[in-house]
Short mmCIF file of C-alpha atoms and ligand atoms in Angstrom, two decimals:
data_model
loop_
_atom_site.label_atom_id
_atom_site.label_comp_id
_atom_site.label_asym_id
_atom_site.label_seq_id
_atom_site.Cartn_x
_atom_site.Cartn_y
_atom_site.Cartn_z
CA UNK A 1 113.10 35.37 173.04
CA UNK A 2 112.09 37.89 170.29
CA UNK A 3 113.34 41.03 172.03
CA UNK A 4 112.50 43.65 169.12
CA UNK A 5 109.60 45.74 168.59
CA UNK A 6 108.59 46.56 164.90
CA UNK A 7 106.15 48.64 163.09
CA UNK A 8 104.85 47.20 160.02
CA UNK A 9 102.51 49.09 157.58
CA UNK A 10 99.84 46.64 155.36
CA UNK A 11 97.18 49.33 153.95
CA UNK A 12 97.55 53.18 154.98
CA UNK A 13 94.85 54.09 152.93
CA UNK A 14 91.86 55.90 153.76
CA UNK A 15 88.23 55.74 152.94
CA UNK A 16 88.42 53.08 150.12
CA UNK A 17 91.31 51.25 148.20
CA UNK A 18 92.71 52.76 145.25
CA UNK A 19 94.86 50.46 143.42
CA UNK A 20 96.38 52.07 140.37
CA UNK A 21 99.23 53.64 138.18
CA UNK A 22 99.08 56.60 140.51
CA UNK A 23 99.07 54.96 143.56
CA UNK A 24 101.77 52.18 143.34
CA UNK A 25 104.74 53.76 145.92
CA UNK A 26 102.40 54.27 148.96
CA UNK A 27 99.87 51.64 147.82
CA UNK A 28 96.38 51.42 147.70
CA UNK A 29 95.16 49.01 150.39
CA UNK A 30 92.65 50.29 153.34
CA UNK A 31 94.28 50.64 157.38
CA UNK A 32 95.91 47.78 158.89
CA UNK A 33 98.93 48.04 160.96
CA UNK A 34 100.72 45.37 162.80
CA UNK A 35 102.77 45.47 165.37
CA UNK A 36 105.03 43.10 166.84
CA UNK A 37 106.67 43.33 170.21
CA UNK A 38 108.49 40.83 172.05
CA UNK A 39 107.05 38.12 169.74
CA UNK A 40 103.55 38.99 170.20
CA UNK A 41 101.57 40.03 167.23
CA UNK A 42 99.10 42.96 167.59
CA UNK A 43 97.50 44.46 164.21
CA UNK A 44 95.63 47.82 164.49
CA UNK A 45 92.58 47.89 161.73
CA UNK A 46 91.60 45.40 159.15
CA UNK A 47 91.20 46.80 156.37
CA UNK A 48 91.86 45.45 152.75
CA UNK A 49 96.11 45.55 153.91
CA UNK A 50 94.71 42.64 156.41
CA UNK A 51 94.28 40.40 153.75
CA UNK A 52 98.07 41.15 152.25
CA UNK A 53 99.17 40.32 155.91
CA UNK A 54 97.32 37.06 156.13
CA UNK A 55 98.70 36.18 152.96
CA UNK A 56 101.99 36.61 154.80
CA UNK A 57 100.62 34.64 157.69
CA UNK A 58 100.23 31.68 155.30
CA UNK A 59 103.26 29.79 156.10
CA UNK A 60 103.97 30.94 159.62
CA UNK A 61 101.05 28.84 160.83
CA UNK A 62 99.94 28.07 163.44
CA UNK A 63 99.55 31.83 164.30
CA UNK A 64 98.39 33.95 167.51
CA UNK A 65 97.47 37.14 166.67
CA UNK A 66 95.70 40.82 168.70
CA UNK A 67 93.25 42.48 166.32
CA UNK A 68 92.56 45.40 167.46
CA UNK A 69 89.68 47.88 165.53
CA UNK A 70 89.05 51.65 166.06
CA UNK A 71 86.00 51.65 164.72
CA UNK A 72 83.78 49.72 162.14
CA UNK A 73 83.79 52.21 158.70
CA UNK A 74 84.02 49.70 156.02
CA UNK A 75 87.87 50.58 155.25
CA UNK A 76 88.61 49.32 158.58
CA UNK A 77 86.79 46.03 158.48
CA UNK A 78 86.47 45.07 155.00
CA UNK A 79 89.82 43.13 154.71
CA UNK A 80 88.39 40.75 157.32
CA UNK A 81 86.23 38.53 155.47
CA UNK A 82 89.46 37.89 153.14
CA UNK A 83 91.75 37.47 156.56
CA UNK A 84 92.77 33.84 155.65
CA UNK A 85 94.57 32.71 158.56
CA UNK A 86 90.63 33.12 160.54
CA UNK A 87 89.18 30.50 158.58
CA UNK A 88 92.01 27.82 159.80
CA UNK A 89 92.07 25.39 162.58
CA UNK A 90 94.42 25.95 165.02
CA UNK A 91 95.11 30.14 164.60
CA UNK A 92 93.79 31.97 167.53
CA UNK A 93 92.77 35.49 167.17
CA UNK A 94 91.87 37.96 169.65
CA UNK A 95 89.65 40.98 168.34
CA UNK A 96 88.94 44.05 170.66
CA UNK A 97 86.45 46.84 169.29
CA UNK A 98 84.26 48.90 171.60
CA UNK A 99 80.69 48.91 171.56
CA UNK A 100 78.94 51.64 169.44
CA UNK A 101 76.44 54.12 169.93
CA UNK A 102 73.85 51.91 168.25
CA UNK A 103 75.42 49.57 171.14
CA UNK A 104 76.60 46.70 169.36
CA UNK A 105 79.49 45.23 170.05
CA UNK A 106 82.58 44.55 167.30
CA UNK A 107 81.83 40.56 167.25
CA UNK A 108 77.87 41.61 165.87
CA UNK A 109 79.31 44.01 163.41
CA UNK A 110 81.99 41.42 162.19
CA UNK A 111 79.17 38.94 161.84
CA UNK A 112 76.66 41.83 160.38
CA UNK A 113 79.51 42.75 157.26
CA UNK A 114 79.35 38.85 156.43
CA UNK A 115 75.58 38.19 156.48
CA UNK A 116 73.96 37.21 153.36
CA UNK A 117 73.40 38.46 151.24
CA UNK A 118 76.33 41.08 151.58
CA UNK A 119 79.13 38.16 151.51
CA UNK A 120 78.90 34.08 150.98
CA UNK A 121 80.25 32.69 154.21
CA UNK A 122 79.59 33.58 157.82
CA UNK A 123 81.77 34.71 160.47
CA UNK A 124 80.81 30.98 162.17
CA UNK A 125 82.54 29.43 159.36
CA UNK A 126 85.74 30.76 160.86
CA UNK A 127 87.56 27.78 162.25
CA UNK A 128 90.26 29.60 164.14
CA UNK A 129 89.32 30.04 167.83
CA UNK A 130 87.98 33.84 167.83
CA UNK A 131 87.58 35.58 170.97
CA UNK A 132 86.20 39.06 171.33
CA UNK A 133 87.11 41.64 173.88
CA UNK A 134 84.75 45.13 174.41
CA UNK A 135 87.14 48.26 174.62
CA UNK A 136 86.35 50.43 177.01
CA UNK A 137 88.04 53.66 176.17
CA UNK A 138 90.36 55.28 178.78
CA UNK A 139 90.79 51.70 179.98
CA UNK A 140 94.41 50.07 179.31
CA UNK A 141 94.46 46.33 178.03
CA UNK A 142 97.62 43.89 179.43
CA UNK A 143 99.28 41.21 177.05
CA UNK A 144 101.73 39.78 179.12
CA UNK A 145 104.01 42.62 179.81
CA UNK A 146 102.45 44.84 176.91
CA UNK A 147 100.59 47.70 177.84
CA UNK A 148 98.16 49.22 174.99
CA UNK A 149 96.22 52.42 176.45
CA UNK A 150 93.34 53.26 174.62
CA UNK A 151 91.37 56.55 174.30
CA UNK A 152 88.55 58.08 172.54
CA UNK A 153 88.75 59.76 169.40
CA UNK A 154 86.24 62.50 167.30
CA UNK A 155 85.05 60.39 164.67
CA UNK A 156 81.41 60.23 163.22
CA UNK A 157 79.94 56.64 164.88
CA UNK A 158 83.16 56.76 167.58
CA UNK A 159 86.65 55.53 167.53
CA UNK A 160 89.49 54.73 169.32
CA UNK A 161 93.14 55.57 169.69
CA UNK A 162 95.70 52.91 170.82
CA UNK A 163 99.01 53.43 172.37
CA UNK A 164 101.11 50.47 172.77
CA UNK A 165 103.94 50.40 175.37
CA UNK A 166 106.77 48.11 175.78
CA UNK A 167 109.76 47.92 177.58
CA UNK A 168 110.63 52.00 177.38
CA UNK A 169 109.26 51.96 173.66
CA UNK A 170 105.97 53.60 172.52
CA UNK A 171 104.10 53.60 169.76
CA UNK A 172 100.42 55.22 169.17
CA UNK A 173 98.18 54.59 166.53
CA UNK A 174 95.60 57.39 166.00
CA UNK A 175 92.97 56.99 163.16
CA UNK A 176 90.13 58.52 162.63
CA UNK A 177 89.87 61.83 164.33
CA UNK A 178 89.12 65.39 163.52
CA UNK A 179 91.23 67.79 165.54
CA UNK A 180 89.32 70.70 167.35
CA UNK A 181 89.40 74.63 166.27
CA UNK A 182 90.67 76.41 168.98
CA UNK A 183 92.63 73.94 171.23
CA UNK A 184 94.73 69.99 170.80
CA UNK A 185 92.67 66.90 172.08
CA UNK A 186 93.43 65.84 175.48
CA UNK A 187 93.17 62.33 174.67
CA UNK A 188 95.40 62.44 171.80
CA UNK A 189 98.22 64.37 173.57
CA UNK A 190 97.95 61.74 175.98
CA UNK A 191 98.27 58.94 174.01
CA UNK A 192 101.12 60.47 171.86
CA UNK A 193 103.07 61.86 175.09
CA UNK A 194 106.95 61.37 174.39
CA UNK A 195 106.24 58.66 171.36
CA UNK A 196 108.82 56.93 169.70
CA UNK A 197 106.30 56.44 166.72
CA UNK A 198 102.71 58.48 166.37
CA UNK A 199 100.75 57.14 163.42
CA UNK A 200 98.19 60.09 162.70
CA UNK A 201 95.01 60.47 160.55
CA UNK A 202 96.11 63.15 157.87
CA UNK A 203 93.77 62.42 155.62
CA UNK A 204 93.86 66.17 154.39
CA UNK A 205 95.72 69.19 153.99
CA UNK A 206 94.36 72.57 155.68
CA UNK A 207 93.53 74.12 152.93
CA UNK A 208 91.93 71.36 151.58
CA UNK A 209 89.92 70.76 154.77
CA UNK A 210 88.91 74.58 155.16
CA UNK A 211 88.35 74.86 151.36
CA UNK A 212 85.46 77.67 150.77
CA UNK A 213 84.03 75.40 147.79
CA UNK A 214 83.81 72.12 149.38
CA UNK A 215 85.10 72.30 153.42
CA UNK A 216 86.06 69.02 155.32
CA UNK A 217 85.18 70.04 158.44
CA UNK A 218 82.88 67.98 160.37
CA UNK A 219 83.78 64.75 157.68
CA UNK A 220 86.47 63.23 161.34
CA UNK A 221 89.41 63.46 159.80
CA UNK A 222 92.63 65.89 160.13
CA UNK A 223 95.52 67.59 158.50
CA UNK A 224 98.73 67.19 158.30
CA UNK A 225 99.75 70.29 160.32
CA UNK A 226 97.45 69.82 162.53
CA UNK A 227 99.62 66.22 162.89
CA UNK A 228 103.15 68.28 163.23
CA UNK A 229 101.11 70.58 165.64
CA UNK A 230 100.48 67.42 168.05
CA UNK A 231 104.02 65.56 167.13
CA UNK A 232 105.42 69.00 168.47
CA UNK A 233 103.14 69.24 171.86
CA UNK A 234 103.79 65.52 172.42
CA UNK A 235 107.40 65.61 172.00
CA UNK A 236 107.32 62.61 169.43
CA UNK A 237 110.11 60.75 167.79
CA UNK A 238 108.92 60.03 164.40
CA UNK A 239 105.59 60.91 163.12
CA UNK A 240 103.83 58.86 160.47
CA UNK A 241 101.89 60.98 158.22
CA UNK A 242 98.62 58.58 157.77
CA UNK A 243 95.06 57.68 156.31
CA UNK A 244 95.74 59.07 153.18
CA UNK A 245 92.95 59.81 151.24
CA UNK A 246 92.66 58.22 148.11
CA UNK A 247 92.57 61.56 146.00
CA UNK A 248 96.35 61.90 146.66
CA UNK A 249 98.28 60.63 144.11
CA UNK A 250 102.22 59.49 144.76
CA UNK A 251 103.38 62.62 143.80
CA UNK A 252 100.73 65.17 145.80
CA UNK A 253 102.14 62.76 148.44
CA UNK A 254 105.92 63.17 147.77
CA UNK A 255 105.11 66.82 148.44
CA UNK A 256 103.18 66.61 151.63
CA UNK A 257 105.80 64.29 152.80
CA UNK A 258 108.88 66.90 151.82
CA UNK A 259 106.65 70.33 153.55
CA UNK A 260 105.81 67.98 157.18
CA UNK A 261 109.38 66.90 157.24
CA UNK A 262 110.52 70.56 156.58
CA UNK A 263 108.01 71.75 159.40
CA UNK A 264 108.51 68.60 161.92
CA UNK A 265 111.97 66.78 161.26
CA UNK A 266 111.24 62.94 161.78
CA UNK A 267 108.56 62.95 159.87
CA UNK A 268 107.47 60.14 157.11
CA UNK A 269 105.00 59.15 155.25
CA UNK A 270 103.29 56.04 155.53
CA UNK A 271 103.45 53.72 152.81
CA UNK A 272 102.60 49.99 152.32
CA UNK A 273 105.57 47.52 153.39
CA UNK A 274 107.70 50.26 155.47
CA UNK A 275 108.63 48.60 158.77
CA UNK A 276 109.48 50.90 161.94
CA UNK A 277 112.36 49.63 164.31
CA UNK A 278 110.69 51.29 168.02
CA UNK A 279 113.58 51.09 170.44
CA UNK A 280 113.14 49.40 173.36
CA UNK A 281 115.53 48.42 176.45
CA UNK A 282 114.58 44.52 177.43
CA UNK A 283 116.16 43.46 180.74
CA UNK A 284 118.52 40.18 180.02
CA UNK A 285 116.11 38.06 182.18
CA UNK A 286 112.88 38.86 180.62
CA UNK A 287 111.62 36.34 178.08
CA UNK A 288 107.84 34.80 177.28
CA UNK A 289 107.59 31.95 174.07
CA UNK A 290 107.37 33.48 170.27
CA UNK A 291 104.07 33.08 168.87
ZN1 ZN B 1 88.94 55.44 157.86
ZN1 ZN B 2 85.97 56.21 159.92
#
């Protein structure tokens, strides 16, 4: 019995991928975070880092995996099509997405981002078994003795935050959300309460995002100090400094990272292939099969 829970980071990118010279230390892929606890696999996002993790996938087959989306902006979904591991016989994935304003649901906007003539294949041509779950914010969702709690977020077209619990170990992934002026979001501080991990959209700085030339504010995204300002209500372990947007070169990033550790000890930055040990207290007897 796999008796660890692990943070992995594919793609912390925001907004678009941005291979390159500049980018190489925290990487250019779009979101996609997996998590795996107790030998189940849940990955958060699938954005282009989804397609580096099926890659990975490859020769761990046959493979059972929880995708779970916070929304549909094409730097969340657009690793899927490229997600190698669907298109295989014998994988089963579960995807979970809630329904959008427009009112469809994630499995019509998976199969809308494949439709020709946008991309050659279908979604039908997927040969693993595929089954789709709505989200219902504020509802929790139960794998086995995993407990992910899910919230809404304030994010142009909707989104939603996950917190995954485990065994006395918590981890919350929030991306994309815009913080409020005058007061923290309720839903966030919940999901973050006393985390081992928070994984935070910082796409911006504040002075960036309040700049009098060209001001952020409305665009769903937040700041790093307005991050440290929710790690520090929430009483949070480690927070991951997130969603970077793709104007930050490696070394703008180097120097958020150094001023949010100075403000919030514990804090990192997120960058492609760092792996998170959450700790976790597993009674003796518990066990359910690896997959
Ligand atoms: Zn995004
Ligand atoms: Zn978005």
């Amino acid at each position: 019995m796999e008796k660890k829970f692990t943070v992995h980071f594919w793609g912390v990118r925001g907004s678009i991928p941005c291979p390159g010279t500049n980018t190489v230390r925290y990487g250019g892929n779009t979101p996609c975070v997996e998590m795996r606890v107790g030998g189940k696999r849940l990955i958060f996002d699938g954005g282009t880092g989804l397609h580096v993790l099926g890659q990975s996938l490859m020769s761990k087959m046959p493979i059972e995996a929880h995708l779970f989306f916070t929304h549909s902006h094409w730097d969340h979904m657009q690793g899927f099509p490229f997600f190698t591991p669907g298109f295989v016989k014998g994988n089963s994935i579960h995807i979970y997405g809630a329904i959008a304003p427009d009112g469809s649901t994630v499995e019509q906007r998976l199969n809308d981002q494949m439709l020709h003539p946008n991309f050659p294949v279908p979604l039908q041509i997927m040969q693993s078994n595929l089954d789709f779950y709505d989200v219902k914010p504020g509802n929790p969702i139960y794998i086995n003795e995993i407990k992910v709690e899910t919230a809404p977020l304030n994010h142009p077209g909707e989104a939603v935050g996950y917190r995954v619990n485990w065994y006395g170990g918590a981890a919350a992934y929030i991306t994309d959300t815009e913080h409020f002026p005058d007061k923290l979001d309720e839903n966030i501080l919940y999901l973050a309460r006393n985390a081992d991990v928070l994984i935070y959209d910082s796409t911006y700085t504040d002075e960036e995002y309040n700049s009098p030339r060209s001001p952020k504010i409305g665009w769903g995204h937040s700041t790093w100090q307005e991050a440290v300002k929710m790690a520090k209500a929430a009483n949070v372990k480690t927070l991951v400094i997130y969603h970077h947007d793709p104007a930050h070169d490696d070394d703008f990033l180097d120097n958020v990272g150094e001023q949010a550790a100075a403000e919030y000890p514990g804090t990192i930055m997120a960058r492609e292939g760092m792996i998170l040990d959450v700790p976790v207290s597993v009674p003796l007897s518990e066990s359910f099969p690896v997959s």
